[in-house]
Amino acid sequence: MQTELITIDSNQLPIIEWKNIRVVTTETLAKGYGASMKNIQANLANHKSRFVEGIHYFKLEGNELQQFKRVPDNIGLVSKYTSQQILWTEKGAARMSKIVDTDEAWSFFEKMESAYFNQKSLPNDPTTLGLPNFLDPAESEIAWAEQHKKVQLLGVQVQQLETEIDCLQNLLQVGMSPVQFCKQLNGVNINQVNLFLESRHFLYNAEKDIYKSHVWRVQAYSRDKYLTESPYIATTGFGQRQCYKIVLLKKGASWLYQQYLKDKLPMKKDWNGQFTHEKYGQVA
């Protein structure tokens, strides 16, 4: 029997690990992404070049499969007649959600990312992780004093958050694109902003011709939450074509600003290391 289950929406995920990596089954992805198991299997077969065994998934056969079946917590997960089993890593589950590309798939992976893949069970003795022993009066008193400091720090962080909100109100204008917003942030390499958003699955390039410039579109996951888009006809050296202006929403601006403060955005080589900003003149 399973010793622990994690519930996401109405789906109960048994905790499975292989080679000390937390993984999920094809059945779990199918249920969470609103797809069939055959659809998930077909996606893997049709996009084989995008998935690397040992990084995005594990394919268990023969002795490895028997070893997996013998783990007490895994009993019942795999039919005794199954000759192979696919186990998906966090990276593989993320890539599959991108291929399925529905709001349901994006939402389920986002919840699974925080509630399943990034959660680890505590050992029986928490002190092995450096946690305080509250049965010891002296250690308990020290722990409470440190907690008081954390509460004070939280108050400072709340003030910082209020300051950030004020900054966003001053920086974000209606109709502003992510590039225009980031142009106000000191040191950001604005030529790399859309590529960064593509790497985080907020945007995708709809232009299939590698010799033509990007045509950015908003992914289903982020549409009308972080970003939106408005179509227009552009005239280029290749003639007229359909393009889209990417428009930043408040939630998207907040997320971008947080990435900036965490030094996650692509920065210029000559950046002076200071996180400052200035008011943008106008929206084109």
Tab-separated table of N, CA and C in Angstrom, residues 109-254:
chain	number	residue	atom	x	y	z
A	109	PHE	N	0.223	21.236	-14.002
A	109	PHE	CA	1.671	21.136	-13.807
A	109	PHE	C	2.162	22.166	-12.805
A	110	GLU	N	1.616	23.380	-12.861
A	110	GLU	CA	2.036	24.431	-11.931
A	110	GLU	C	1.779	24.004	-10.486
A	111	LYS	N	0.605	23.392	-10.250
A	111	LYS	CA	0.284	22.911	-8.905
A	111	LYS	C	1.160	21.725	-8.529
A	112	MET	N	1.396	20.839	-9.487
A	112	MET	CA	2.234	19.669	-9.231
A	112	MET	C	3.680	20.072	-8.955
A	113	GLU	N	4.128	21.125	-9.627
A	113	GLU	CA	5.492	21.614	-9.458
A	113	GLU	C	5.766	21.998	-8.012
A	114	SER	N	4.814	22.716	-7.394
A	114	SER	CA	5.028	23.192	-6.026
A	114	SER	C	4.602	22.176	-4.975
A	115	ALA	N	3.505	21.442	-5.235
A	115	ALA	CA	2.959	20.549	-4.219
A	115	ALA	C	3.581	19.161	-4.241
A	116	TYR	N	4.158	18.777	-5.375
A	116	TYR	CA	4.687	17.408	-5.491
A	116	TYR	C	6.195	17.369	-5.709
A	117	PHE	N	6.659	17.972	-6.804
A	117	PHE	CA	8.074	17.838	-7.133
A	117	PHE	C	8.989	18.574	-6.158
A	118	ASN	N	8.521	19.707	-5.626
A	118	ASN	CA	9.379	20.498	-4.738
A	118	ASN	C	9.124	20.242	-3.260
A	119	GLN	N	8.353	19.197	-2.953
A	119	GLN	CA	8.092	18.844	-1.557
A	119	GLN	C	8.846	17.570	-1.218
A	120	LYS	N	9.520	17.587	-0.119
A	120	LYS	CA	10.243	16.411	0.357
A	120	LYS	C	9.784	16.067	1.779
A	121	SER	N	9.722	14.788	2.064
A	121	SER	CA	9.299	14.354	3.398
A	121	SER	C	10.387	14.656	4.421
A	122	LEU	N	9.963	15.049	5.621
A	122	LEU	CA	10.901	15.296	6.717
A	122	LEU	C	11.340	13.970	7.327
A	123	PRO	N	12.560	13.864	7.804
A	123	PRO	CA	12.991	12.649	8.479
A	123	PRO	C	12.310	12.537	9.836
A	124	ASN	N	12.386	11.351	10.428
A	124	ASN	CA	11.756	11.134	11.736
A	124	ASN	C	12.357	12.030	12.811
A	125	ASP	N	13.632	12.340	12.680
A	125	ASP	CA	14.309	13.214	13.633
A	125	ASP	C	14.586	14.554	12.954
A	126	PRO	N	13.731	15.586	13.179
A	126	PRO	CA	13.908	16.874	12.497
A	126	PRO	C	15.229	17.553	12.801
A	127	THR	N	15.878	17.188	13.944
A	127	THR	CA	17.138	17.854	14.296
A	127	THR	C	18.234	17.529	13.283
A	128	THR	N	18.043	16.449	12.504
A	128	THR	CA	19.036	16.130	11.469
A	128	THR	C	19.063	17.187	10.382
A	129	LEU	N	17.968	17.993	10.297
A	129	LEU	CA	17.922	19.097	9.337
A	129	LEU	C	18.266	20.435	9.979
A	130	GLY	N	18.705	20.364	11.247
A	130	GLY	CA	19.044	21.599	11.929
A	130	GLY	C	17.865	22.270	12.604
A	131	LEU	N	16.716	21.594	12.688
A	131	LEU	CA	15.552	22.170	13.363
A	131	LEU	C	15.743	22.103	14.872
A	132	PRO	N	15.160	23.044	15.616
A	132	PRO	CA	15.374	23.071	17.066
A	132	PRO	C	14.704	21.906	17.776
A	133	ASN	N	15.283	21.508	18.907
A	133	ASN	CA	14.696	20.501	19.792
A	133	ASN	C	13.918	21.231	20.883
A	134	PHE	N	12.589	21.310	20.740
A	134	PHE	CA	11.789	22.093	21.682
A	134	PHE	C	11.638	21.425	23.037
A	135	LEU	N	12.144	20.204	23.192
A	135	LEU	CA	12.145	19.568	24.512
A	135	LEU	C	13.280	20.096	25.378
A	136	ASP	N	14.237	20.763	24.755
A	136	ASP	CA	15.347	21.381	25.491
A	136	ASP	C	14.980	22.837	25.751
A	137	PRO	N	14.779	23.260	27.031
A	137	PRO	CA	14.339	24.631	27.341
A	137	PRO	C	15.248	25.705	26.749
A	138	ALA	N	16.561	25.510	26.866
A	138	ALA	CA	17.500	26.519	26.369
A	138	ALA	C	17.391	26.655	24.852
A	139	GLU	N	17.363	25.523	24.171
A	139	GLU	CA	17.268	25.548	22.710
A	139	GLU	C	15.917	26.106	22.268
A	140	SER	N	14.871	25.784	23.051
A	140	SER	CA	13.533	26.293	22.731
A	140	SER	C	13.489	27.809	22.855
A	141	GLU	N	14.116	28.349	23.904
A	141	GLU	CA	14.122	29.802	24.114
A	141	GLU	C	14.850	30.520	22.977
A	142	ILE	N	15.958	29.938	22.543
A	142	ILE	CA	16.713	30.519	21.434
A	142	ILE	C	15.870	30.506	20.157
A	143	ALA	N	15.148	29.398	19.958
A	143	ALA	CA	14.319	29.271	18.763
A	143	ALA	C	13.223	30.326	18.744
A	144	TRP	N	12.589	30.571	19.902
A	144	TRP	CA	11.526	31.572	19.969
A	144	TRP	C	12.076	32.976	19.738
A	145	ALA	N	13.299	33.240	20.235
A	145	ALA	CA	13.920	34.549	20.013
A	145	ALA	C	14.189	34.772	18.524
A	146	GLU	N	14.655	33.719	17.861
A	146	GLU	CA	14.918	33.827	16.431
A	146	GLU	C	13.612	34.020	15.654
A	147	GLN	N	12.552	33.361	16.137
A	147	GLN	CA	11.262	33.517	15.479
A	147	GLN	C	10.756	34.950	15.592
A	148	HIS	N	11.017	35.575	16.746
A	148	HIS	CA	10.615	36.968	16.952
A	148	HIS	C	11.328	37.879	15.952
A	149	LYS	N	12.604	37.592	15.714
A	149	LYS	CA	13.355	38.369	14.735
A	149	LYS	C	12.755	38.209	13.341
A	150	LYS	N	12.327	36.987	13.047
A	150	LYS	CA	11.731	36.734	11.736
A	150	LYS	C	10.434	37.511	11.567
A	151	VAL	N	9.643	37.613	12.650
A	151	VAL	CA	8.395	38.383	12.591
A	151	VAL	C	8.694	39.850	12.306
A	152	GLN	N	9.735	40.378	12.966
A	152	GLN	CA	10.131	41.756	12.711
A	152	GLN	C	10.581	41.930	11.266
A	153	LEU	N	11.339	40.953	10.770
A	153	LEU	CA	11.802	41.010	9.390
A	153	LEU	C	10.620	40.971	8.425
A	154	LEU	N	9.600	40.199	8.782
A	154	LEU	CA	8.413	40.117	7.938
A	154	LEU	C	7.751	41.485	7.808
A	155	GLY	N	7.738	42.244	8.910
A	155	GLY	CA	7.175	43.586	8.852
A	155	GLY	C	7.931	44.471	7.875
A	156	VAL	N	9.256	44.335	7.872
A	156	VAL	CA	10.080	45.092	6.931
A	156	VAL	C	9.762	44.670	5.498
A	157	GLN	N	9.585	43.357	5.298
A	157	GLN	CA	9.287	42.849	3.959
A	157	GLN	C	7.941	43.345	3.462
A	158	VAL	N	6.973	43.474	4.377
A	158	VAL	CA	5.664	44.012	3.998
A	158	VAL	C	5.808	45.446	3.516
A	159	GLN	N	6.641	46.225	4.220
A	159	GLN	CA	6.879	47.603	3.797
A	159	GLN	C	7.547	47.643	2.420
A	160	GLN	N	8.481	46.707	2.199
A	160	GLN	CA	9.141	46.633	0.897
A	160	GLN	C	8.133	46.287	-0.193
A	161	LEU	N	7.194	45.384	0.132
A	161	LEU	CA	6.166	45.006	-0.837
A	161	LEU	C	5.289	46.193	-1.184
A	162	GLU	N	4.933	46.992	-0.177
A	162	GLU	CA	4.130	48.186	-0.440
A	162	GLU	C	4.888	49.156	-1.342
A	163	THR	N	6.191	49.255	-1.124
A	163	THR	CA	7.019	50.118	-1.971
A	163	THR	C	7.041	49.599	-3.404
A	164	GLU	N	7.137	48.255	-3.556
A	164	GLU	CA	7.141	47.656	-4.885
A	164	GLU	C	5.829	47.928	-5.610
A	165	ILE	N	4.713	47.855	-4.872
A	165	ILE	CA	3.400	48.123	-5.465
A	165	ILE	C	3.341	49.555	-5.972
A	166	ASP	N	3.869	50.473	-5.176
A	166	ASP	CA	3.908	51.878	-5.604
A	166	ASP	C	4.751	52.032	-6.871
A	167	CYS	N	5.871	51.294	-6.914
A	167	CYS	CA	6.735	51.355	-8.091
A	167	CYS	C	5.996	50.861	-9.330
A	168	LEU	N	5.258	49.778	-9.168
A	168	LEU	CA	4.524	49.209	-10.302
A	168	LEU	C	3.462	50.175	-10.799
A	169	GLN	N	2.795	50.842	-9.865
A	169	GLN	CA	1.766	51.807	-10.250
A	169	GLN	C	2.371	52.944	-11.064
A	170	ASN	N	3.616	53.288	-10.762
A	170	ASN	CA	4.282	54.361	-11.489
A	170	ASN	C	4.858	53.896	-12.828
A	171	LEU	N	5.261	52.602	-12.880
A	171	LEU	CA	5.947	52.106	-14.069
A	171	LEU	C	5.013	51.580	-15.150
A	172	LEU	N	3.954	50.891	-14.737
A	172	LEU	CA	3.094	50.222	-15.715
A	172	LEU	C	2.049	51.170	-16.275
A	173	GLN	N	1.985	51.232	-17.601
A	173	GLN	CA	0.963	52.005	-18.291
A	173	GLN	C	0.127	51.060	-19.150
A	174	VAL	N	-1.120	51.399	-19.342
A	174	VAL	CA	-2.026	50.582	-20.150
A	174	VAL	C	-1.476	50.420	-21.562
A	175	GLY	N	-1.451	49.189	-22.050
A	175	GLY	CA	-0.970	48.922	-23.394
A	175	GLY	C	0.523	48.716	-23.503
A	176	MET	N	1.227	48.729	-22.392
A	176	MET	CA	2.679	48.608	-22.408
A	176	MET	C	3.092	47.155	-22.648
A	177	SER	N	4.124	46.959	-23.438
A	177	SER	CA	4.654	45.622	-23.695
A	177	SER	C	5.691	45.275	-22.609
A	178	PRO	N	6.025	43.977	-22.459
A	178	PRO	CA	7.070	43.600	-21.502
A	178	PRO	C	8.395	44.304	-21.783
A	179	VAL	N	8.743	44.478	-23.065
A	179	VAL	CA	9.999	45.148	-23.418
A	179	VAL	C	9.967	46.610	-22.980
A	180	GLN	N	8.839	47.286	-23.206
A	180	GLN	CA	8.717	48.685	-22.781
A	180	GLN	C	8.789	48.811	-21.269
A	181	PHE	N	8.177	47.867	-20.575
A	181	PHE	CA	8.218	47.884	-19.111
A	181	PHE	C	9.656	47.696	-18.613
A	182	CYS	N	10.354	46.716	-19.193
A	182	CYS	CA	11.715	46.417	-18.746
A	182	CYS	C	12.710	47.500	-19.160
A	183	LYS	N	12.330	48.303	-20.152
A	183	LYS	CA	13.202	49.394	-20.578
A	183	LYS	C	13.395	50.403	-19.449
A	184	GLN	N	12.466	50.431	-18.513
A	184	GLN	CA	12.554	51.356	-17.378
A	184	GLN	C	13.426	50.814	-16.245
A	185	LEU	N	13.770	49.527	-16.300
A	185	LEU	CA	14.519	48.878	-15.225
A	185	LEU	C	16.008	48.907	-15.543
A	186	ASN	N	16.772	49.495	-14.682
A	186	ASN	CA	18.197	49.697	-14.900
A	186	ASN	C	18.924	48.376	-15.150
A	187	GLY	N	19.638	48.315	-16.273
A	187	GLY	CA	20.524	47.190	-16.548
A	187	GLY	C	19.925	46.045	-17.326
A	188	VAL	N	18.599	46.022	-17.544
A	188	VAL	CA	17.976	44.896	-18.237
A	188	VAL	C	18.319	44.935	-19.729
A	189	ASN	N	18.686	43.785	-20.268
A	189	ASN	CA	18.947	43.659	-21.700
A	189	ASN	C	17.604	43.439	-22.396
A	190	ILE	N	17.027	44.519	-22.917
A	190	ILE	CA	15.673	44.441	-23.457
A	190	ILE	C	15.599	43.592	-24.727
A	191	ASN	N	16.743	43.363	-25.399
A	191	ASN	CA	16.754	42.524	-26.597
A	191	ASN	C	16.529	41.046	-26.262
A	192	GLN	N	16.678	40.705	-24.973
A	192	GLN	CA	16.542	39.313	-24.551
A	192	GLN	C	15.260	39.058	-23.749
A	193	VAL	N	14.441	40.083	-23.546
A	193	VAL	CA	13.263	39.947	-22.675
A	193	VAL	C	12.272	38.925	-23.218
A	194	ASN	N	11.913	39.028	-24.499
A	194	ASN	CA	10.944	38.090	-25.061
A	194	ASN	C	11.488	36.665	-25.092
A	195	LEU	N	12.785	36.511	-25.338
A	195	LEU	CA	13.391	35.181	-25.311
A	195	LEU	C	13.344	34.603	-23.901
A	196	PHE	N	13.530	35.463	-22.899
A	196	PHE	CA	13.422	35.021	-21.509
A	196	PHE	C	12.001	34.559	-21.209
A	197	LEU	N	10.994	35.327	-21.675
A	197	LEU	CA	9.599	34.946	-21.462
A	197	LEU	C	9.264	33.649	-22.204
A	198	GLU	N	9.904	33.433	-23.346
A	198	GLU	CA	9.713	32.165	-24.058
A	198	GLU	C	10.264	31.007	-23.236
A	199	SER	N	11.427	31.191	-22.609
A	199	SER	CA	12.030	30.126	-21.804
A	199	SER	C	11.203	29.790	-20.574
A	200	ARG	N	10.387	30.742	-20.125
A	200	ARG	CA	9.524	30.506	-18.971
A	200	ARG	C	8.103	30.145	-19.383
A	201	HIS	N	7.907	29.858	-20.661
A	201	HIS	CA	6.627	29.383	-21.209
A	201	HIS	C	5.524	30.437	-21.163
A	202	PHE	N	5.885	31.721	-21.206
A	202	PHE	CA	4.893	32.783	-21.287
A	202	PHE	C	4.607	33.135	-22.754
A	203	LEU	N	5.617	33.021	-23.607
A	203	LEU	CA	5.480	33.337	-25.023
A	203	LEU	C	5.951	32.159	-25.870
A	204	TYR	N	5.557	32.178	-27.143
A	204	TYR	CA	6.126	31.230	-28.097
A	204	TYR	C	6.234	31.916	-29.453
A	205	ASN	N	7.151	31.424	-30.280
A	205	ASN	CA	7.367	31.986	-31.608
A	205	ASN	C	6.471	31.276	-32.608
A	206	ALA	N	5.521	32.004	-33.197
A	206	ALA	CA	4.578	31.415	-34.152
A	206	ALA	C	5.145	31.356	-35.573
A	207	GLU	N	6.305	31.971	-35.803
A	207	GLU	CA	6.922	31.968	-37.133
A	207	GLU	C	7.774	30.700	-37.291
A	208	LYS	N	7.424	29.860	-38.250
A	208	LYS	CA	8.134	28.596	-38.453
A	208	LYS	C	9.346	28.743	-39.379
A	209	ASP	N	9.372	29.808	-40.164
A	209	ASP	CA	10.487	30.042	-41.080
A	209	ASP	C	11.665	30.625	-40.301
A	210	ILE	N	12.751	29.868	-40.214
A	210	ILE	CA	13.896	30.297	-39.399
A	210	ILE	C	14.586	31.532	-39.972
A	211	TYR	N	14.297	31.875	-41.221
A	211	TYR	CA	14.935	33.033	-41.837
A	211	TYR	C	14.144	34.319	-41.605
A	212	LYS	N	12.996	34.201	-41.008
A	212	LYS	CA	12.168	35.372	-40.725
A	212	LYS	C	12.223	35.705	-39.238
A	213	SER	N	11.940	36.956	-38.921
A	213	SER	CA	11.968	37.380	-37.522
A	213	SER	C	10.827	36.746	-36.743
A	214	HIS	N	10.945	36.780	-35.425
A	214	HIS	CA	9.959	36.152	-34.558
A	214	HIS	C	8.580	36.793	-34.707
A	215	VAL	N	7.560	35.973	-34.580
A	215	VAL	CA	6.191	36.458	-34.403
A	215	VAL	C	5.745	35.936	-33.040
A	216	TRP	N	5.803	36.792	-32.044
A	216	TRP	CA	5.538	36.361	-30.676
A	216	TRP	C	4.045	36.232	-30.427
A	217	ARG	N	3.666	35.126	-29.796
A	217	ARG	CA	2.286	34.886	-29.364
A	217	ARG	C	2.299	34.530	-27.884
A	218	VAL	N	1.171	34.740	-27.220
A	218	VAL	CA	1.061	34.447	-25.791
A	218	VAL	C	0.617	32.998	-25.605
A	219	GLN	N	1.329	32.267	-24.745
A	219	GLN	CA	0.951	30.891	-24.443
A	219	GLN	C	-0.407	30.857	-23.725
A	220	ALA	N	-1.120	29.749	-23.893
A	220	ALA	CA	-2.436	29.602	-23.263
A	220	ALA	C	-2.344	29.764	-21.747
A	221	TYR	N	-1.242	29.266	-21.172
A	221	TYR	CA	-1.070	29.325	-19.723
A	221	TYR	C	-1.086	30.753	-19.182
A	222	SER	N	-0.444	31.667	-19.905
A	222	SER	CA	-0.288	33.038	-19.399
A	222	SER	C	-1.293	34.025	-19.979
A	223	ARG	N	-2.078	33.582	-20.970
A	223	ARG	CA	-2.990	34.498	-21.658
A	223	ARG	C	-4.071	35.023	-20.724
A	224	ASP	N	-4.255	36.331	-20.738
A	224	ASP	CA	-5.257	37.044	-19.942
A	224	ASP	C	-5.009	36.950	-18.436
A	225	LYS	N	-3.860	36.417	-18.044
A	225	LYS	CA	-3.454	36.395	-16.640
A	225	LYS	C	-2.241	37.304	-16.449
A	226	TYR	N	-1.210	37.004	-17.231
A	226	TYR	CA	0.016	37.792	-17.174
A	226	TYR	C	0.178	38.695	-18.403
A	227	LEU	N	-0.308	38.186	-19.537
A	227	LEU	CA	-0.136	38.896	-20.800
A	227	LEU	C	-1.391	38.776	-21.653
A	228	THR	N	-1.518	39.674	-22.603
A	228	THR	CA	-2.527	39.527	-23.643
A	228	THR	C	-1.888	39.969	-24.944
A	229	GLU	N	-2.617	39.891	-26.060
A	229	GLU	CA	-2.034	40.244	-27.344
A	229	GLU	C	-3.074	40.918	-28.230
A	230	SER	N	-2.597	41.780	-29.102
A	230	SER	CA	-3.496	42.428	-30.069
A	230	SER	C	-2.891	42.284	-31.459
A	231	PRO	N	-3.672	41.793	-32.445
A	231	PRO	CA	-3.139	41.541	-33.788
A	231	PRO	C	-2.969	42.827	-34.600
A	232	TYR	N	-2.009	42.807	-35.501
A	232	TYR	CA	-1.836	43.909	-36.455
A	232	TYR	C	-1.104	43.366	-37.684
A	233	ILE	N	-1.187	44.076	-38.790
A	233	ILE	CA	-0.512	43.681	-40.024
A	233	ILE	C	0.791	44.463	-40.142
A	234	ALA	N	1.890	43.753	-40.281
A	234	ALA	CA	3.201	44.392	-40.401
A	234	ALA	C	3.709	44.248	-41.840
A	235	THR	N	4.368	45.274	-42.320
A	235	THR	CA	4.970	45.244	-43.656
A	235	THR	C	6.474	45.101	-43.501
A	236	THR	N	7.039	44.021	-44.049
A	236	THR	CA	8.470	43.743	-43.927
A	236	THR	C	9.054	43.518	-45.309
A	237	GLY	N	10.342	43.165	-45.343
A	237	GLY	CA	10.985	42.859	-46.601
A	237	GLY	C	10.415	41.623	-47.270
A	238	PHE	N	9.680	40.809	-46.503
A	238	PHE	CA	9.047	39.612	-47.046
A	238	PHE	C	7.593	39.886	-47.434
A	239	GLY	N	7.155	41.134	-47.313
A	239	GLY	CA	5.760	41.475	-47.605
A	239	GLY	C	4.968	41.664	-46.320
A	240	GLN	N	3.664	41.630	-46.426
A	240	GLN	CA	2.817	41.798	-45.257
A	240	GLN	C	2.603	40.453	-44.550
A	241	ARG	N	2.532	40.529	-43.241
A	241	ARG	CA	2.235	39.324	-42.482
A	241	ARG	C	1.540	39.684	-41.173
A	242	GLN	N	0.840	38.692	-40.636
A	242	GLN	CA	0.105	38.885	-39.384
A	242	GLN	C	1.078	38.865	-38.209
A	243	CYS	N	1.039	39.910	-37.394
A	243	CYS	CA	1.866	39.978	-36.186
A	243	CYS	C	0.964	40.288	-34.992
A	244	TYR	N	1.564	40.282	-33.795
A	244	TYR	CA	0.796	40.509	-32.580
A	244	TYR	C	1.615	41.358	-31.614
A	245	LYS	N	0.962	42.383	-31.077
A	245	LYS	CA	1.621	43.158	-30.037
A	245	LYS	C	1.346	42.486	-28.700
A	246	ILE	N	2.415	42.204	-27.952
A	246	ILE	CA	2.292	41.584	-26.643
A	246	ILE	C	2.065	42.681	-25.612
A	247	VAL	N	0.986	42.563	-24.850
A	247	VAL	CA	0.605	43.594	-23.876
A	247	VAL	C	0.719	43.014	-22.462
A	248	LEU	N	1.384	43.752	-21.618
A	248	LEU	CA	1.632	43.331	-20.238
A	248	LEU	C	0.450	43.692	-19.340
A	249	LEU	N	-0.001	42.717	-18.524
A	249	LEU	CA	-1.056	42.957	-17.547
A	249	LEU	C	-0.439	43.160	-16.168
A	250	LYS	N	-1.256	43.585	-15.207
A	250	LYS	CA	-0.736	43.919	-13.876
A	250	LYS	C	-0.017	42.742	-13.218
A	251	LYS	N	-0.629	41.554	-13.306
A	251	LYS	CA	-0.009	40.385	-12.686
A	251	LYS	C	1.315	40.064	-13.360
A	252	GLY	N	1.360	40.248	-14.677
A	252	GLY	CA	2.600	40.022	-15.403
A	252	GLY	C	3.675	41.031	-15.030
A	253	ALA	N	3.270	42.289	-14.847
A	253	ALA	CA	4.226	43.327	-14.443
A	253	ALA	C	4.790	43.034	-13.065
A	254	SER	N	3.926	42.589	-12.162
A	254	SER	CA	4.375	42.241	-10.807
A	254	SER	C	5.381	41.096	-10.860
